CSV table of C-alpha atoms in Angstrom, one decimal:
chain,number,residue,atom,x,y,z
Q,61,MET,CA,-25.5,-17.6,-7.4
Q,62,GLU,CA,-27.7,-15.1,-8.5
Q,63,TYR,CA,-28.6,-12.2,-6.3
Q,64,ASN,CA,-30.0,-8.8,-6.3
Q,65,VAL,CA,-29.4,-5.9,-4.0
Q,66,HIS,CA,-32.1,-3.3,-3.1
Q,67,THR,CA,-31.3,-0.3,-1.0
Q,68,LEU,CA,-33.7,2.2,0.8
Q,69,PRO,CA,-33.4,5.8,1.2
Q,70,ASN,CA,-32.2,5.3,4.9
Q,71,GLY,CA,-29.4,3.1,3.6
Q,72,ILE,CA,-30.6,-0.3,4.8
Q,73,ARG,CA,-30.0,-3.1,2.1
Q,74,LEU,CA,-32.1,-6.0,1.0
Q,75,LEU,CA,-30.1,-9.1,-0.3
Q,76,HIS,CA,-32.3,-10.9,-2.3
Q,77,VAL,CA,-31.1,-14.6,-3.4
Q,78,PRO,CA,-33.9,-16.7,-5.4
Q,79,SER,CA,-33.8,-20.3,-4.9
Q,80,ALA,CA,-36.5,-22.8,-5.8
Q,81,SER,CA,-37.1,-24.4,-2.4
Q,82,ALA,CA,-40.0,-24.8,0.0
Q,83,ILE,CA,-37.5,-23.7,2.7
Q,84,SER,CA,-36.4,-20.1,3.0
Q,85,HIS,CA,-33.7,-18.6,5.0
Q,86,ALA,CA,-33.3,-14.8,6.2
Q,87,CYS,CA,-31.1,-12.9,8.2
Q,88,ILE,CA,-30.5,-9.6,9.3
Q,89,ILE,CA,-26.7,-8.6,10.0
Q,90,ILE,CA,-25.7,-5.5,11.9
Q,91,ASN,CA,-22.0,-4.3,11.6
Q,92,SER,CA,-21.9,-3.7,15.2
Q,93,GLY,CA,-20.2,-6.2,17.8
Q,94,SER,CA,-18.0,-6.3,20.9
Q,95,ARG,CA,-15.1,-4.5,19.6
Q,96,ASP,CA,-17.6,-1.3,19.6
Q,97,GLU,CA,-18.0,-1.3,23.3
Q,98,SER,CA,-16.1,0.7,25.9
Q,99,GLN,CA,-14.0,-1.4,28.6
Q,100,SER,CA,-16.6,-0.7,31.4
Q,101,GLN,CA,-19.4,-1.8,28.9
Q,102,SER,CA,-17.9,-5.2,28.0
Q,103,GLY,CA,-20.4,-7.6,26.9
Q,104,LEU,CA,-23.0,-5.0,26.0
Q,105,ALA,CA,-23.3,-6.1,22.3
Q,106,HIS,CA,-24.0,-9.5,23.5
Q,107,PHE,CA,-26.4,-8.6,26.2
Q,108,ILE,CA,-28.6,-6.6,23.8
Q,109,GLU,CA,-28.7,-9.8,21.6
Q,110,HIS,CA,-30.2,-11.7,24.3
Q,111,LEU,CA,-32.4,-8.9,25.5
Q,112,ILE,CA,-34.4,-8.3,21.9
Q,113,PHE,CA,-36.1,-11.7,22.6
Q,114,LYS,CA,-37.5,-10.4,25.7
Q,115,ARG,CA,-40.1,-7.7,25.1
Q,116,THR,CA,-41.1,-5.3,22.3
Q,117,GLU,CA,-43.5,-2.8,22.2
Q,118,LYS,CA,-46.3,-5.1,21.3
Q,119,ARG,CA,-44.8,-8.3,22.2
Q,120,ASN,CA,-43.7,-10.4,25.4
Q,121,THR,CA,-41.1,-13.1,25.5
Q,122,ASN,CA,-43.6,-15.7,24.5
Q,123,GLN,CA,-45.0,-14.1,21.8
Q,124,ILE,CA,-41.9,-13.2,20.3
Q,125,LEU,CA,-40.4,-17.0,20.5
Q,126,ASN,CA,-43.9,-18.4,19.1
Q,127,ARG,CA,-44.2,-16.0,16.4
Q,128,LEU,CA,-41.9,-18.4,14.1
Q,129,GLU,CA,-41.7,-21.4,16.2
Q,130,SER,CA,-45.5,-21.8,16.0
Q,131,VAL,CA,-45.0,-22.4,12.4
Q,132,GLY,CA,-42.0,-24.8,12.7
Q,133,ALA,CA,-39.5,-22.2,11.9
Q,134,ASP,CA,-35.9,-21.9,13.5
Q,135,LEU,CA,-35.0,-18.4,15.2
Q,136,ASN,CA,-31.7,-17.7,16.6
Q,137,ALA,CA,-28.9,-15.1,17.0
Q,138,TYR,CA,-25.4,-14.6,17.7
Q,139,THR,CA,-23.0,-11.8,18.4
Q,140,THR,CA,-19.1,-11.6,17.1
Q,141,LYS,CA,-16.3,-8.9,17.6
Q,142,GLU,CA,-17.7,-7.0,14.5
Q,143,TYR,CA,-21.4,-8.3,14.0
Q,144,THR,CA,-24.7,-9.1,15.4
Q,145,CYS,CA,-26.8,-11.6,13.6
Q,146,ILE,CA,-30.4,-12.5,13.9
Q,147,HIS,CA,-31.2,-15.4,11.4
Q,148,ALA,CA,-34.2,-17.8,10.8
Q,149,SER,CA,-35.2,-20.8,8.7
Q,150,PHE,CA,-38.7,-21.2,7.8
Q,151,LEU,CA,-41.4,-22.5,5.0
Q,152,HIS,CA,-42.0,-20.4,2.0
Q,153,PRO,CA,-45.3,-18.7,3.2
Q,154,TYR,CA,-43.7,-17.2,6.3
Q,155,LEU,CA,-41.4,-14.3,4.7
Q,156,ASP,CA,-43.6,-11.7,5.9
Q,157,ARG,CA,-44.0,-12.8,9.2
Q,158,THR,CA,-40.2,-13.2,9.7
Q,159,LEU,CA,-39.1,-9.9,8.3
Q,160,GLU,CA,-42.0,-8.3,10.4
Q,161,LEU,CA,-40.3,-10.1,13.6
Q,162,PHE,CA,-36.9,-9.0,12.7
Q,163,ASN,CA,-38.3,-5.5,12.7
Q,164,ASP,CA,-39.8,-5.5,15.9
Q,165,ILE,CA,-37.1,-7.1,17.9
Q,166,VAL,CA,-34.3,-5.1,16.3
Q,167,PHE,CA,-35.9,-1.6,16.2
Q,168,HIS,CA,-39.0,-1.9,18.9
Q,169,SER,CA,-37.6,-3.7,21.9
Q,170,THR,CA,-38.1,-2.0,25.0
Q,171,PHE,CA,-35.3,-3.4,27.4
Q,172,PRO,CA,-37.4,-3.3,30.6
Q,173,GLU,CA,-35.5,-3.5,33.8
Q,174,ASP,CA,-36.9,-6.7,35.2
Q,175,GLU,CA,-35.9,-8.6,32.1
Q,176,MET,CA,-32.5,-7.0,32.2
Q,177,GLU,CA,-31.9,-8.1,35.7
Q,178,LYS,CA,-33.1,-11.9,34.8
Q,179,GLU,CA,-30.9,-12.0,31.8
Q,180,LYS,CA,-27.9,-10.7,33.6
Q,181,GLY,CA,-28.2,-13.9,35.6
Q,182,VAL,CA,-28.4,-16.1,32.5
Q,183,ILE,CA,-25.3,-14.4,31.2
Q,184,LEU,CA,-23.3,-14.8,34.4
Q,185,ASP,CA,-24.1,-18.4,34.2
Q,186,GLU,CA,-22.9,-18.6,30.6
Q,187,ILE,CA,-19.8,-16.9,31.9
Q,188,ALA,CA,-19.3,-19.4,34.4
Q,189,SER,CA,-20.0,-22.2,32.2
Q,190,TYR,CA,-17.5,-20.9,29.9
Q,191,LEU,CA,-14.6,-20.8,32.3
Q,192,ASP,CA,-15.3,-24.1,33.3
Q,193,GLN,CA,-14.2,-25.2,29.8
Q,194,PRO,CA,-10.6,-24.6,29.4
Q,195,GLU,CA,-10.6,-25.6,25.8
Q,196,GLU,CA,-13.0,-22.9,25.2
Q,197,ALA,CA,-11.7,-20.0,27.8
Q,198,ILE,CA,-8.1,-20.3,26.4
Q,199,TYR,CA,-9.3,-18.7,23.1
Q,200,ASP,CA,-10.4,-15.6,24.9
Q,201,ASP,CA,-7.4,-15.4,27.1
Q,202,PHE,CA,-5.2,-15.7,24.0
Q,203,GLU,CA,-7.0,-13.1,22.1
Q,204,ASP,CA,-6.4,-10.6,25.0
Q,205,LEU,CA,-2.6,-11.2,24.8
Q,206,VAL,CA,-2.4,-11.1,21.1
Q,207,PHE,CA,-4.5,-7.7,21.0
Q,208,ALA,CA,-3.0,-6.4,24.0
Q,209,SER,CA,-5.7,-4.5,25.9
Q,210,HIS,CA,-7.5,-3.6,22.7
Q,211,PRO,CA,-11.5,-4.2,22.5
Q,212,LEU,CA,-10.9,-7.0,20.1
Q,213,GLY,CA,-9.2,-8.9,22.9
Q,214,ARG,CA,-12.0,-8.7,25.2
Q,215,ASN,CA,-14.6,-11.7,25.8
Q,216,ILE,CA,-17.7,-11.2,23.9
Q,217,LEU,CA,-19.7,-12.1,27.2
Q,218,GLY,CA,-18.1,-9.6,29.3
Q,219,THR,CA,-17.0,-10.1,32.8
Q,220,THR,CA,-19.2,-10.4,35.8
Q,221,GLU,CA,-18.6,-6.8,36.9
Q,222,SER,CA,-19.1,-5.2,33.7
Q,223,VAL,CA,-22.5,-7.2,32.9
Q,224,ASN,CA,-23.7,-6.4,36.4
Q,225,GLY,CA,-23.2,-2.8,35.8
Q,226,LEU,CA,-25.0,-2.4,32.4
Q,227,SER,CA,-27.9,-0.1,32.3
Q,228,GLN,CA,-31.0,0.7,29.9
Q,229,GLN,CA,-29.2,3.7,29.1
Q,230,ASP,CA,-26.3,1.9,28.0
Q,231,ILE,CA,-28.3,-0.1,25.8
Q,232,LYS,CA,-29.9,3.0,24.1
Q,233,ASP,CA,-26.6,4.8,23.6
Q,234,PHE,CA,-24.9,1.9,22.0
Q,235,ILE,CA,-27.8,1.3,19.6
Q,236,ALA,CA,-27.8,5.1,18.6
Q,237,ALA,CA,-24.0,5.0,18.4
Q,238,ASN,CA,-23.5,1.7,16.5
Q,239,TYR,CA,-26.4,0.7,14.7
Q,240,HIS,CA,-25.9,2.5,11.4
Q,241,THR,CA,-28.5,2.0,8.9
Q,242,ASP,CA,-26.0,1.8,5.9
Q,243,LYS,CA,-24.2,-1.0,7.7
Q,244,ILE,CA,-27.5,-3.2,8.1
Q,245,VAL,CA,-28.3,-5.9,5.6
Q,246,ILE,CA,-31.3,-8.0,5.5
Q,247,ALA,CA,-30.8,-11.0,3.3
Q,248,VAL,CA,-33.3,-13.5,2.1
Q,249,LEU,CA,-32.9,-16.7,0.2
Q,250,GLY,CA,-35.8,-18.5,-1.2
Q,251,ASP,CA,-38.3,-19.0,-4.0
Q,252,TYR,CA,-39.5,-15.2,-4.2
Q,253,THR,CA,-39.6,-12.7,-7.0
Q,254,LEU,CA,-37.4,-9.7,-6.3
Q,255,SER,CA,-40.6,-7.6,-6.5
Q,256,LYS,CA,-42.2,-9.3,-3.8
Q,257,ALA,CA,-39.1,-9.5,-1.5
Q,258,VAL,CA,-38.7,-5.7,-1.9
Q,259,LYS,CA,-42.6,-5.0,-1.2
Q,260,ILE,CA,-42.3,-6.7,2.1
Q,261,PHE,CA,-38.9,-5.5,2.9
Q,262,SER,CA,-40.0,-2.0,2.2
Q,263,LYS,CA,-43.0,-2.3,4.2
Q,264,TYR,CA,-40.9,-3.1,7.3
Q,265,TYR,CA,-37.8,-1.2,7.0
Q,266,GLY,CA,-38.6,1.9,4.8
Q,267,GLU,CA,-39.6,3.9,7.8
Q,268,ILE,CA,-36.6,3.1,10.2
Q,269,PRO,CA,-35.0,6.7,10.8
Q,270,GLU,CA,-31.7,7.2,8.8
Q,271,ASN,CA,-28.4,6.8,11.0
Q,272,LEU,CA,-25.5,7.1,8.8
Q,273,LYS,CA,-22.6,7.7,11.2
Q,274,GLU,CA,-19.2,6.7,10.5
Q,275,PRO,CA,-18.0,3.5,12.5
Q,276,ASN,CA,-15.4,4.8,15.4
Q,277,ARG,CA,-13.1,1.8,15.2
Q,278,ILE,CA,-9.4,2.1,15.7
Q,279,ALA,CA,-7.0,-0.8,14.5
Q,280,PRO,CA,-4.9,-2.6,17.1
Q,281,ALA,CA,-1.4,-2.1,17.7
Q,282,LYS,CA,1.1,-4.9,16.9
Q,283,ALA,CA,1.5,-6.7,20.3
Q,284,PRO,CA,5.0,-7.7,21.8
Q,285,VAL,CA,5.4,-11.9,21.7
Q,286,VAL,CA,4.2,-13.2,25.1
Q,287,ILE,CA,4.9,-16.7,26.1
Q,288,ARG,CA,2.7,-17.4,29.4
Q,289,THR,CA,1.7,-20.4,31.5
Q,290,ASP,CA,-1.3,-20.2,33.7
Q,291,ASP,CA,-1.8,-22.8,36.4
Q,292,LYS,CA,-5.2,-24.1,36.6
Q,293,PRO,CA,-7.3,-26.7,38.3
Q,294,ILE,CA,-7.7,-29.0,35.2
Q,295,MET,CA,-6.6,-32.5,34.3
Q,296,GLN,CA,-5.1,-31.7,30.9
Q,297,ALA,CA,-2.7,-29.1,29.2
Q,298,HIS,CA,-4.4,-26.7,26.8
Q,299,THR,CA,-1.9,-24.7,24.5
Q,300,MET,CA,-2.6,-21.8,22.1
Q,301,ILE,CA,0.0,-20.6,19.7
Q,302,GLY,CA,-0.4,-17.6,17.5
Q,303,SER,CA,-0.3,-14.0,16.6
Q,304,GLN,CA,-2.1,-11.2,14.5
Q,305,ALA,CA,-2.6,-11.8,11.0
Q,306,TYR,CA,-3.8,-10.3,7.7
Q,307,SER,CA,-7.2,-8.3,7.6
Q,308,LEU,CA,-10.3,-9.1,5.3
Q,309,HIS,CA,-8.6,-6.6,2.8
Q,310,HIS,CA,-4.9,-7.7,2.6
Q,311,PRO,CA,-3.8,-9.2,-0.7
Q,312,TYR,CA,-2.6,-12.4,1.3
Q,313,LYS,CA,-5.8,-13.2,2.9
Q,314,THR,CA,-6.7,-15.9,0.5
Q,315,GLY,CA,-3.2,-17.6,0.7
Q,316,LEU,CA,-3.4,-17.5,4.4
Q,317,LEU,CA,-6.8,-19.2,4.4
Q,318,LEU,CA,-5.4,-21.7,2.0
Q,319,LEU,CA,-2.3,-22.2,4.4
Q,320,ASN,CA,-4.4,-22.6,7.4
Q,321,ASN,CA,-6.6,-25.2,5.8
Q,322,LEU,CA,-3.5,-27.2,4.9
Q,323,LEU,CA,-2.1,-26.8,8.3
Q,324,CYS,CA,-4.8,-28.1,10.4
Q,325,GLY,CA,-8.2,-27.1,8.7
Q,326,THR,CA,-11.3,-28.9,8.0
Q,327,GLY,CA,-10.8,-32.9,7.6
Q,328,MET,CA,-8.4,-35.5,9.0
Q,329,SER,CA,-5.7,-35.2,6.5
Q,330,SER,CA,-4.2,-32.0,7.4
Q,331,ILE,CA,-0.3,-31.7,8.2
Q,332,LEU,CA,-0.8,-31.1,11.9
Q,333,ASN,CA,-3.3,-33.8,12.5
Q,334,LEU,CA,-1.4,-36.3,10.5
Q,335,GLN,CA,1.7,-35.5,12.4
Q,336,ILE,CA,0.8,-34.8,16.0
Q,337,ARG,CA,-2.3,-37.0,16.4
Q,338,GLU,CA,-1.9,-39.9,13.9
Q,339,LYS,CA,1.9,-40.1,13.8
Q,340,TYR,CA,2.8,-39.6,17.2
Q,341,GLY,CA,-0.4,-39.9,19.2
Q,342,ILE,CA,0.2,-37.0,21.4
Q,343,ALA,CA,-3.0,-34.9,21.0
Q,344,TYR,CA,-6.6,-35.8,20.6
Q,345,SER,CA,-7.5,-32.2,19.8
Q,346,ILE,CA,-5.4,-29.9,17.5
Q,347,GLU,CA,-6.6,-27.5,15.2
Q,348,SER,CA,-5.3,-24.2,13.4
Q,349,GLY,CA,-7.8,-21.0,12.8
Q,350,TYR,CA,-7.6,-17.8,10.8
Q,351,SER,CA,-10.0,-15.1,11.3
Q,352,PRO,CA,-9.7,-12.2,9.3
Q,353,LEU,CA,-11.3,-8.8,10.6
Q,354,SER,CA,-11.9,-5.7,9.1
Q,355,ASP,CA,-8.7,-4.0,10.0
Q,356,THR,CA,-6.6,-6.9,11.3
Q,357,GLY,CA,-6.9,-10.6,11.9
Q,358,ILE,CA,-5.7,-13.5,14.0
Q,359,PHE,CA,-4.0,-16.9,13.4
Q,360,THR,CA,-3.9,-19.6,16.0
Q,361,VAL,CA,-3.0,-23.1,16.5
Q,362,TYR,CA,-4.7,-25.1,19.7
Q,363,PHE,CA,-4.1,-28.5,21.0
Q,364,GLY,CA,-4.9,-30.3,24.3
Q,365,THR,CA,-2.7,-32.9,25.6
Q,366,ASP,CA,-1.4,-34.8,28.8
Q,367,LYS,CA,0.8,-32.3,30.6
Q,368,GLU,CA,3.8,-34.6,30.2
Q,369,LYS,CA,3.4,-34.4,26.5
Q,370,ALA,CA,2.8,-30.6,26.3
Q,371,ASP,CA,6.3,-29.5,25.5
Q,372,ARG,CA,6.8,-32.2,22.8
Q,373,ALA,CA,3.8,-31.5,21.2
Q,374,LEU,CA,4.8,-27.6,20.9
Q,375,ALA,CA,8.2,-28.6,19.6
Q,376,LEU,CA,6.7,-31.0,17.0
Q,377,ILE,CA,4.3,-28.1,15.8
Q,378,TYR,CA,7.2,-25.9,15.5
Q,379,LYS,CA,9.1,-28.5,13.6
Q,380,GLU,CA,6.4,-28.6,11.0
Q,381,PHE,CA,6.3,-24.9,10.7
Q,382,LYS,CA,9.9,-24.8,10.1
Q,383,LYS,CA,9.6,-27.4,7.3
Q,384,ILE,CA,7.1,-25.5,5.7
Q,385,ARG,CA,9.2,-22.0,5.8
Q,386,GLU,CA,12.2,-23.8,4.7
Q,387,ASN,CA,10.7,-26.2,2.1
Q,388,PRO,CA,8.0,-24.1,-0.1
Q,389,LEU,CA,5.4,-26.0,-1.4
Q,390,THR,CA,5.8,-27.4,-4.9
Q,391,GLU,CA,3.4,-26.6,-7.7
Q,392,VAL,CA,1.9,-30.1,-7.5
Q,393,GLN,CA,1.6,-29.7,-3.4
Q,394,LEU,CA,0.0,-26.4,-3.7
Q,395,GLN,CA,-2.7,-27.5,-6.5
Q,396,LYS,CA,-3.7,-30.5,-4.4
Q,397,ALA,CA,-4.1,-27.9,-1.3
Q,398,LYS,CA,-6.1,-25.8,-3.9
Q,399,ASN,CA,-8.3,-28.7,-5.0
Q,400,LYS,CA,-9.0,-29.6,-1.5
Q,401,PHE,CA,-10.0,-26.2,-0.3
Q,402,ILE,CA,-12.2,-25.4,-3.6
Q,403,GLY,CA,-14.0,-28.9,-2.7
Q,404,GLN,CA,-14.8,-27.9,0.7
Q,405,ILE,CA,-16.1,-24.2,-0.2
Q,406,ALA,CA,-18.2,-26.0,-2.9
Q,407,LEU,CA,-19.8,-28.5,-0.6
Q,408,GLY,CA,-20.1,-25.6,2.1
Q,409,GLU,CA,-22.7,-23.9,-0.3
Q,410,GLU,CA,-25.1,-26.7,0.7
Q,411,ASN,CA,-25.6,-24.9,4.0
Q,412,ARG,CA,-27.9,-22.3,2.9
Q,413,ILE,CA,-28.3,-20.4,6.3
Q,414,GLY,CA,-24.5,-20.1,6.4
Q,415,LEU,CA,-24.4,-19.2,2.8
Q,416,ILE,CA,-26.9,-16.4,3.2
Q,417,ILE,CA,-25.1,-15.0,6.3
Q,418,SER,CA,-21.8,-15.0,4.5
Q,419,MET,CA,-23.3,-13.3,1.5
Q,420,ALA,CA,-24.6,-10.6,3.5
Q,421,LYS,CA,-21.4,-10.2,5.6
Q,422,SER,CA,-19.6,-9.8,2.3
Q,423,LEU,CA,-22.0,-7.0,1.3
Q,424,ILE,CA,-21.2,-5.0,4.4
Q,425,ASP,CA,-17.4,-5.8,4.3
Q,426,TYR,CA,-16.7,-5.3,0.4
Q,427,ASP,CA,-20.0,-3.7,-1.1
Q,428,ARG,CA,-20.1,-6.7,-3.3
Q,429,ILE,CA,-20.5,-10.7,-3.5
Q,430,ASP,CA,-18.1,-12.8,-5.1
Q,431,ASN,CA,-19.5,-16.0,-7.0
Q,432,LEU,CA,-17.8,-19.2,-6.6
Q,433,GLU,CA,-16.3,-18.9,-10.0
Q,434,THR,CA,-14.6,-15.4,-8.5
Q,435,VAL,CA,-13.8,-17.0,-5.2
Q,436,PHE,CA,-11.9,-20.2,-6.9
Q,437,ARG,CA,-10.2,-18.0,-9.5
Q,438,LYS,CA,-8.6,-16.1,-6.4
Q,439,ILE,CA,-7.7,-19.4,-4.8
Q,440,GLU,CA,-6.1,-20.7,-8.2
Q,441,ALA,CA,-4.1,-17.4,-8.5
Q,442,VAL,CA,-2.3,-18.0,-5.3
Q,443,SER,CA,1.3,-18.9,-6.2
Q,444,THR,CA,4.0,-20.8,-4.5
Q,445,ALA,CA,6.1,-17.8,-4.1
Q,446,GLU,CA,3.2,-16.0,-2.0
Q,447,MET,CA,2.8,-19.3,-0.1
Q,448,ALA,CA,6.4,-19.1,0.9
Q,449,GLU,CA,6.4,-15.4,1.8
Q,450,ILE,CA,3.1,-16.1,4.0
Q,451,ALA,CA,4.6,-19.0,5.7
Q,452,THR,CA,7.9,-16.9,6.3
Q,453,GLU,CA,6.0,-14.2,7.9
Q,454,ILE,CA,3.1,-16.2,9.8
Q,455,LEU,CA,4.9,-19.4,11.0
Q,456,ASP,CA,8.1,-17.7,12.3
Q,457,GLU,CA,8.0,-19.1,16.0
Q,458,ASN,CA,10.0,-16.0,17.2
Q,459,LYS,CA,6.9,-13.9,16.2
Q,460,LEU,CA,4.3,-16.3,17.8
Q,461,SER,CA,2.8,-15.7,21.4
Q,462,VAL,CA,2.2,-18.9,23.2
Q,463,LEU,CA,-0.4,-19.5,26.1
Q,464,THR,CA,-0.7,-22.7,28.1
Q,465,PHE,CA,-3.3,-23.7,30.7
Q,466,TYR,CA,-1.3,-26.2,32.9
Q,467,PRO,CA,-2.8,-28.7,35.3
Q,468,LEU,CA,-1.8,-27.8,39.1
Q,469,GLY,CA,0.2,-30.3,40.9
């Protein structure tokens, strides 16, 4: 896909992706997330993401929310371990309105004390709701095991204690320390010329003060393998298996993405779904995941089942891991896996807001954006020998931690 990048003197970049459509999409990605918090400030990045919609120097909450919704647009945001993202989808005429609002909420929010107290209550309810869903909560507890007290292991939402302790000064200090202008990308996908997009972009972001500090991130140490069972007042057993894995920049990243998709990625024909769910009928929910980060990654398998079946399900998963380790994929099997993965990626291009966000993140992570042909070439270049090495390293049950939430009684 054609794209252009324009960089302002302060380091903020515009990613312009032309698309002949009446619907446009835009996002602002900030390379700052929960891993950049101190332990006592756990939940701060997510708290800021909530508060930017509450009050700015010239707008109240209703005015912020109605600025785009009044013209039928969709506005939303999220926080991850490494990013904060605000995104919008809107009709073609409203690009100026959208980029102006992004500027207002990100750079001119006032974080008033009364709104902070109200939003703390909202987030505490969100934490409580999350803890009531063991299939969600186990992911965070497992990350804490795998990253062993590193900031990457902490819950993005924070804890009741840490959220209650957050102050206005914490917010200001965090933004000053982490909102680096050369790590901010505003991306626009729509039917606009580059000159028009640059003109609007420059109008709202050209005067933002330069902030070019280097990110202060420390890679996590390799955590020891942990096998843990937590008794919970739940009806079903929930289990996570996994370990730290390759980073965004590791040469085996593409291969592990391919292996993860083959194991239990998108679709019903994955190895673990066919074996654990379809053949044996043991688990209704089973899925694998691989999340590469800037200096590490995490590979996981999750399943939920009746407590009487949990041990058997785990044994069957290990059996499939052993098969893959001891019987490497043939060229024919690997090509089938590649064809499936390539087709899924191509279909994913239809999700335009997801596409523009992914492209903006790529610009931050790699200072480039690979087109589909390049992505497909990288997938096709993965060899059976490489897949065998990845399977030997990642699917060794002696290197995998296990966390189970087990029903009481």
